[in-house]
Short mmCIF file of C-alpha atoms in Angstrom, two decimals:
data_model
loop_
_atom_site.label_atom_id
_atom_site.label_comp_id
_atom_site.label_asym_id
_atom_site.label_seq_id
_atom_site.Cartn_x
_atom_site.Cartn_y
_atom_site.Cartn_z
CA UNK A 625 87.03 101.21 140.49
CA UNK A 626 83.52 99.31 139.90
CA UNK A 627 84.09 95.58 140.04
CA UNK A 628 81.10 93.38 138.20
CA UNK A 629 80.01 90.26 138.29
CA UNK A 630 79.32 89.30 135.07
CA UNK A 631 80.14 91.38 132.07
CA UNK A 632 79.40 88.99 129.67
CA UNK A 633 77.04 90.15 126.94
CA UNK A 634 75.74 88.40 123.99
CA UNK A 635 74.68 89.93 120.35
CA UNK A 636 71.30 88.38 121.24
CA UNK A 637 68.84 90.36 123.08
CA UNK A 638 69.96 90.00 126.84
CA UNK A 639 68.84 92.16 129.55
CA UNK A 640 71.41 92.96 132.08
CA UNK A 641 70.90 94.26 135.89
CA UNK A 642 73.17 96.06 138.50
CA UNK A 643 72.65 97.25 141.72
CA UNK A 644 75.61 99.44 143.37
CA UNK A 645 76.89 101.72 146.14
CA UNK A 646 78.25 104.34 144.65
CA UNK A 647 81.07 104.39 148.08
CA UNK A 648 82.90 102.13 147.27
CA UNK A 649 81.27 100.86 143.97
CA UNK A 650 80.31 97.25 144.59
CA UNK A 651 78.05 95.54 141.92
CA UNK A 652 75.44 93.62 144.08
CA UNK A 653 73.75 92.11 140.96
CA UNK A 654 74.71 91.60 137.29
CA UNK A 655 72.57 88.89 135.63
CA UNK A 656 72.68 87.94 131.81
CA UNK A 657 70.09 85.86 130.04
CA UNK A 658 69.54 84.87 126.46
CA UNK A 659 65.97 85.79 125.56
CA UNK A 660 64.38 86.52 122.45
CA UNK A 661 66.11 86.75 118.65
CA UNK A 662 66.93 89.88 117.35
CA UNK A 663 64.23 92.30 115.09
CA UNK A 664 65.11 92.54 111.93
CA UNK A 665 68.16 94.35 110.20
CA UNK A 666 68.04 97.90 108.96
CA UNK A 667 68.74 101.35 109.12
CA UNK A 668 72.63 102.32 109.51
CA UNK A 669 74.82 100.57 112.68
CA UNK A 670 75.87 102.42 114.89
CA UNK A 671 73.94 105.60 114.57
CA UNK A 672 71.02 106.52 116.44
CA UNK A 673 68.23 106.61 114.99
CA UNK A 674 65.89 109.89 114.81
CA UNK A 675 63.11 109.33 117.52
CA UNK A 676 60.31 112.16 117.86
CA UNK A 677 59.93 113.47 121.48
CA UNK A 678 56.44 112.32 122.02
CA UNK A 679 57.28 108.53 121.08
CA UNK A 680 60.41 108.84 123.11
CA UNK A 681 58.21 109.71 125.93
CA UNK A 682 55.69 107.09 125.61
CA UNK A 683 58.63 104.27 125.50
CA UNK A 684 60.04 105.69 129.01
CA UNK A 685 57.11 106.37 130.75
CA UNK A 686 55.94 102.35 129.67
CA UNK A 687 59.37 101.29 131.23
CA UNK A 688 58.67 103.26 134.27
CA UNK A 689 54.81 101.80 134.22
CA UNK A 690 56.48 98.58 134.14
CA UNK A 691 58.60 98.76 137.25
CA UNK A 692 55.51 100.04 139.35
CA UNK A 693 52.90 97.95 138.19
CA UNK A 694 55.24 95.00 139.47
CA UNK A 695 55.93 96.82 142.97
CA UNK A 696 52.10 97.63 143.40
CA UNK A 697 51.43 94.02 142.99
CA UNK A 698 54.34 93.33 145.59
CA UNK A 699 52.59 95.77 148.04
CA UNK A 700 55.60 98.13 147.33
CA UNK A 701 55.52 101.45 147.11
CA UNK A 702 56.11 102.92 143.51
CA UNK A 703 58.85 104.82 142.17
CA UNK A 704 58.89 108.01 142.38
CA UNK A 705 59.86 109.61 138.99
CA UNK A 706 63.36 111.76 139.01
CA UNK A 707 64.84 113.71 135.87
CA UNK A 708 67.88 113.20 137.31
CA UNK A 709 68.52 109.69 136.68
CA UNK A 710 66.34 109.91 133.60
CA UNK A 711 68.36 111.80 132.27
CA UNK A 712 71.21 109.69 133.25
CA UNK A 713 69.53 106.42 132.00
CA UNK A 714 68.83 107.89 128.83
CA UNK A 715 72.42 109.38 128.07
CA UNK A 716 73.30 105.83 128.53
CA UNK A 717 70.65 104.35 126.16
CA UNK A 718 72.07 107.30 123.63
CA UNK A 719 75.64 106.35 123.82
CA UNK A 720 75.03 102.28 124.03
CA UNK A 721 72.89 102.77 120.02
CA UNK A 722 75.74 105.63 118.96
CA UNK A 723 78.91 103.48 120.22
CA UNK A 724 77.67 99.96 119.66
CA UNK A 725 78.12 98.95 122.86
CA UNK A 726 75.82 96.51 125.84
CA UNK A 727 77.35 97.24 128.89
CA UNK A 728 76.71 98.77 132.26
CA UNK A 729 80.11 100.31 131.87
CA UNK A 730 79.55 103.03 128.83
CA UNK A 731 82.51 104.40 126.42
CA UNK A 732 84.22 106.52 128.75
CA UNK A 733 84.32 103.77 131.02
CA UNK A 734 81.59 105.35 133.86
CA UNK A 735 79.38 103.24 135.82
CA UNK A 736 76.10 103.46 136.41
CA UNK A 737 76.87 105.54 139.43
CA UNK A 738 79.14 107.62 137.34
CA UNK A 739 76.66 108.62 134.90
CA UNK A 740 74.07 109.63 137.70
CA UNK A 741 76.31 112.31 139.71
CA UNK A 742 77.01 114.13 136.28
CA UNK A 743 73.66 115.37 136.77
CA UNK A 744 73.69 115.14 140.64
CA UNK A 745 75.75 117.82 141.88
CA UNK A 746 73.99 117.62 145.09
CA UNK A 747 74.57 113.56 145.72
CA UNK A 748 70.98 113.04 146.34
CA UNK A 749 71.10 109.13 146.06
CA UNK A 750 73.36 106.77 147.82
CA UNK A 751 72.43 103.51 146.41
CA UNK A 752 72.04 103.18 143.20
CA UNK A 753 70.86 100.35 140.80
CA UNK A 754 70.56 99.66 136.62
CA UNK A 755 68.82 97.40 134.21
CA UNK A 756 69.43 97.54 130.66
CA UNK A 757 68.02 95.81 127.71
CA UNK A 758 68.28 95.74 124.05
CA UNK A 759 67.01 94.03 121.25
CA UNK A 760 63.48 94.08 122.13
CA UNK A 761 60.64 95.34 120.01
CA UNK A 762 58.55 97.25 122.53
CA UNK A 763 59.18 98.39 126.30
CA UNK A 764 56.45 95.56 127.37
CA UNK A 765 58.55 92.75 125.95
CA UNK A 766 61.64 94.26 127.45
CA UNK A 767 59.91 94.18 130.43
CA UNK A 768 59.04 90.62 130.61
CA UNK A 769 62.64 89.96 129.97
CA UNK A 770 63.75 91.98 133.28
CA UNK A 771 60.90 89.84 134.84
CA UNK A 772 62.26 86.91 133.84
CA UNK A 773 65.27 87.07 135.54
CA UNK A 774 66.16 86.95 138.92
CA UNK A 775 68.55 89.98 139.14
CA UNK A 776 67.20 92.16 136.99
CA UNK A 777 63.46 91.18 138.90
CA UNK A 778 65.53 91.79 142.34
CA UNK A 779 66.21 95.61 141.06
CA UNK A 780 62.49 96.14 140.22
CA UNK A 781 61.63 94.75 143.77
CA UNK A 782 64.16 96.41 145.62
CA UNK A 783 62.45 97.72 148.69
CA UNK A 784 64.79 100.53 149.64
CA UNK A 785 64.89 102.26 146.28
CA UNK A 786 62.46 105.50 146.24
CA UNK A 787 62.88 106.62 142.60
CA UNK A 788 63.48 105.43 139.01
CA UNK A 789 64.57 107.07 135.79
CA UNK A 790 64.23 105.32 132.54
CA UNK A 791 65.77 106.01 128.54
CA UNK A 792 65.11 104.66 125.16
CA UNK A 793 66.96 104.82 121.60
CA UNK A 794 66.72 103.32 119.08
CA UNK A 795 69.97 102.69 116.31
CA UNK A 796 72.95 100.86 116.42
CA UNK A 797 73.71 96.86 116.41
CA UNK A 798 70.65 96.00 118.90
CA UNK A 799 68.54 98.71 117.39
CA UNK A 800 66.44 99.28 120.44
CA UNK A 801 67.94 100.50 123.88
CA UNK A 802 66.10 100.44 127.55
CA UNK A 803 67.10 101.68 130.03
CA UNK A 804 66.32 101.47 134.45
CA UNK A 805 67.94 103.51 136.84
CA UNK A 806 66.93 103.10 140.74
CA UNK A 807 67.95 105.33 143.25
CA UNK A 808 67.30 105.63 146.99
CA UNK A 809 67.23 109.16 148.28
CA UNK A 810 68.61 110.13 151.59
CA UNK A 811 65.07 110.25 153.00
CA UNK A 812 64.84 107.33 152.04
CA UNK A 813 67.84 105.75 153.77
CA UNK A 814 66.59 107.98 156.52
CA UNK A 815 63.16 106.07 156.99
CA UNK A 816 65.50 103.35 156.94
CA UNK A 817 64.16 101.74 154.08
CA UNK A 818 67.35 100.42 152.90
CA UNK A 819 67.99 98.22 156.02
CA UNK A 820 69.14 94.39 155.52
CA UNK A 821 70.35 94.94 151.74
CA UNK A 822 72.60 92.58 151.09
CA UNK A 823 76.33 93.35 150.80
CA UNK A 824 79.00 90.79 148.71
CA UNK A 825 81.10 88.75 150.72
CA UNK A 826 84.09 89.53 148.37
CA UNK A 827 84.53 91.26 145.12
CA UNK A 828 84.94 89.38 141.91
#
């Protein structure tokens, strides 16, 4: 079973970060911050909220843009982009706008880690981390937010992590959903990458 840090959420726009082995699931980081009021109300709770494919792309690939502008400027290597955990970050965004939900645990109660090996037969990552977001009205604000804060900045920094995936929709409560997922690759943990991550002393 995952065990978290902090899983308390707010109806204001909070971004919240997780980094986690998926053997055993540990949560390394969960941060919460308050950060910016909420967009105006409208459209119908709780449903997601059509979203053409080309705007849906823009939104991810400006989340992406955001976690590798930061690393370049960190002299880290970028993220490489992987439709696996894109497509596992934005399943999550999906079902966070459809259920009315903020949580790095989703309505079936999977973790982040969860979510990525339904579309990773092979278990190509062992490490995996998350950042979500709502609230905000574009992916640059959201950004900021993550950038703001220490744990969800950590994730973005993370040295051993080789690839992202990112998702976006738009609907329910918070009516705008971002998504992060990080993953190291076993080449990764190969080149060794990964070495002197921290590990918690005890769960809470």
């Amino acid at each position: 079973m995952m065990q978290r840090r902090d899983a308390a959420c707010s109806t204001t726009p909070v971004p919240l970060g997780l980094s986690l082995h998926r053997a055993p699931l540990i949560a390394l980081a969960c941060a919460v911050a308050l950060l910016v009021p909420l967009p105006p109300a409208g459209g119908v709770p709780g449903a997601q909220a059509d979203i053409s494919e080309s705007e849906l792309a823009k939104v991810e690939r400006a989340i992406r843009s955001c976690a590798n502008r930061h690393r370049r400027a960190a002299g880290l290597r970028p993220l490489r982009a992987s439709g696996v955990l894109s497509r596992a970050a934005r399943l999550h965004a999906r079902n966070m706008a459809v259920h009315r939900f903020f949580s790095h645990t989703d309505q079936r109660g999977r973790g982040p880690a969860e979510r990525v090996e339904i579309f990773d037969s092979e278990g190509s990552f062992d490490f995996i981390g998350e950042n979500i977001a709502a609230g905000y009205s574009s992916a640059r604000l959201a950004c900021r937010g993550w950038m703001n804060s220490p744990g969800h900045r950590a994730n973005i920094l993370r040295e051993g992590f080789t690839s992202i995936g990112t998702g976006f929709a738009r609907g329910g409560s918070l009516r705008r959903y971002y998504v992060q997922v990080f993953g190291r690759d076993d080449n990764g943990a190969a080149r060794g990458r990964g070495t002197g991550w921290p590990r918690p002393a005890s769960l809470v």
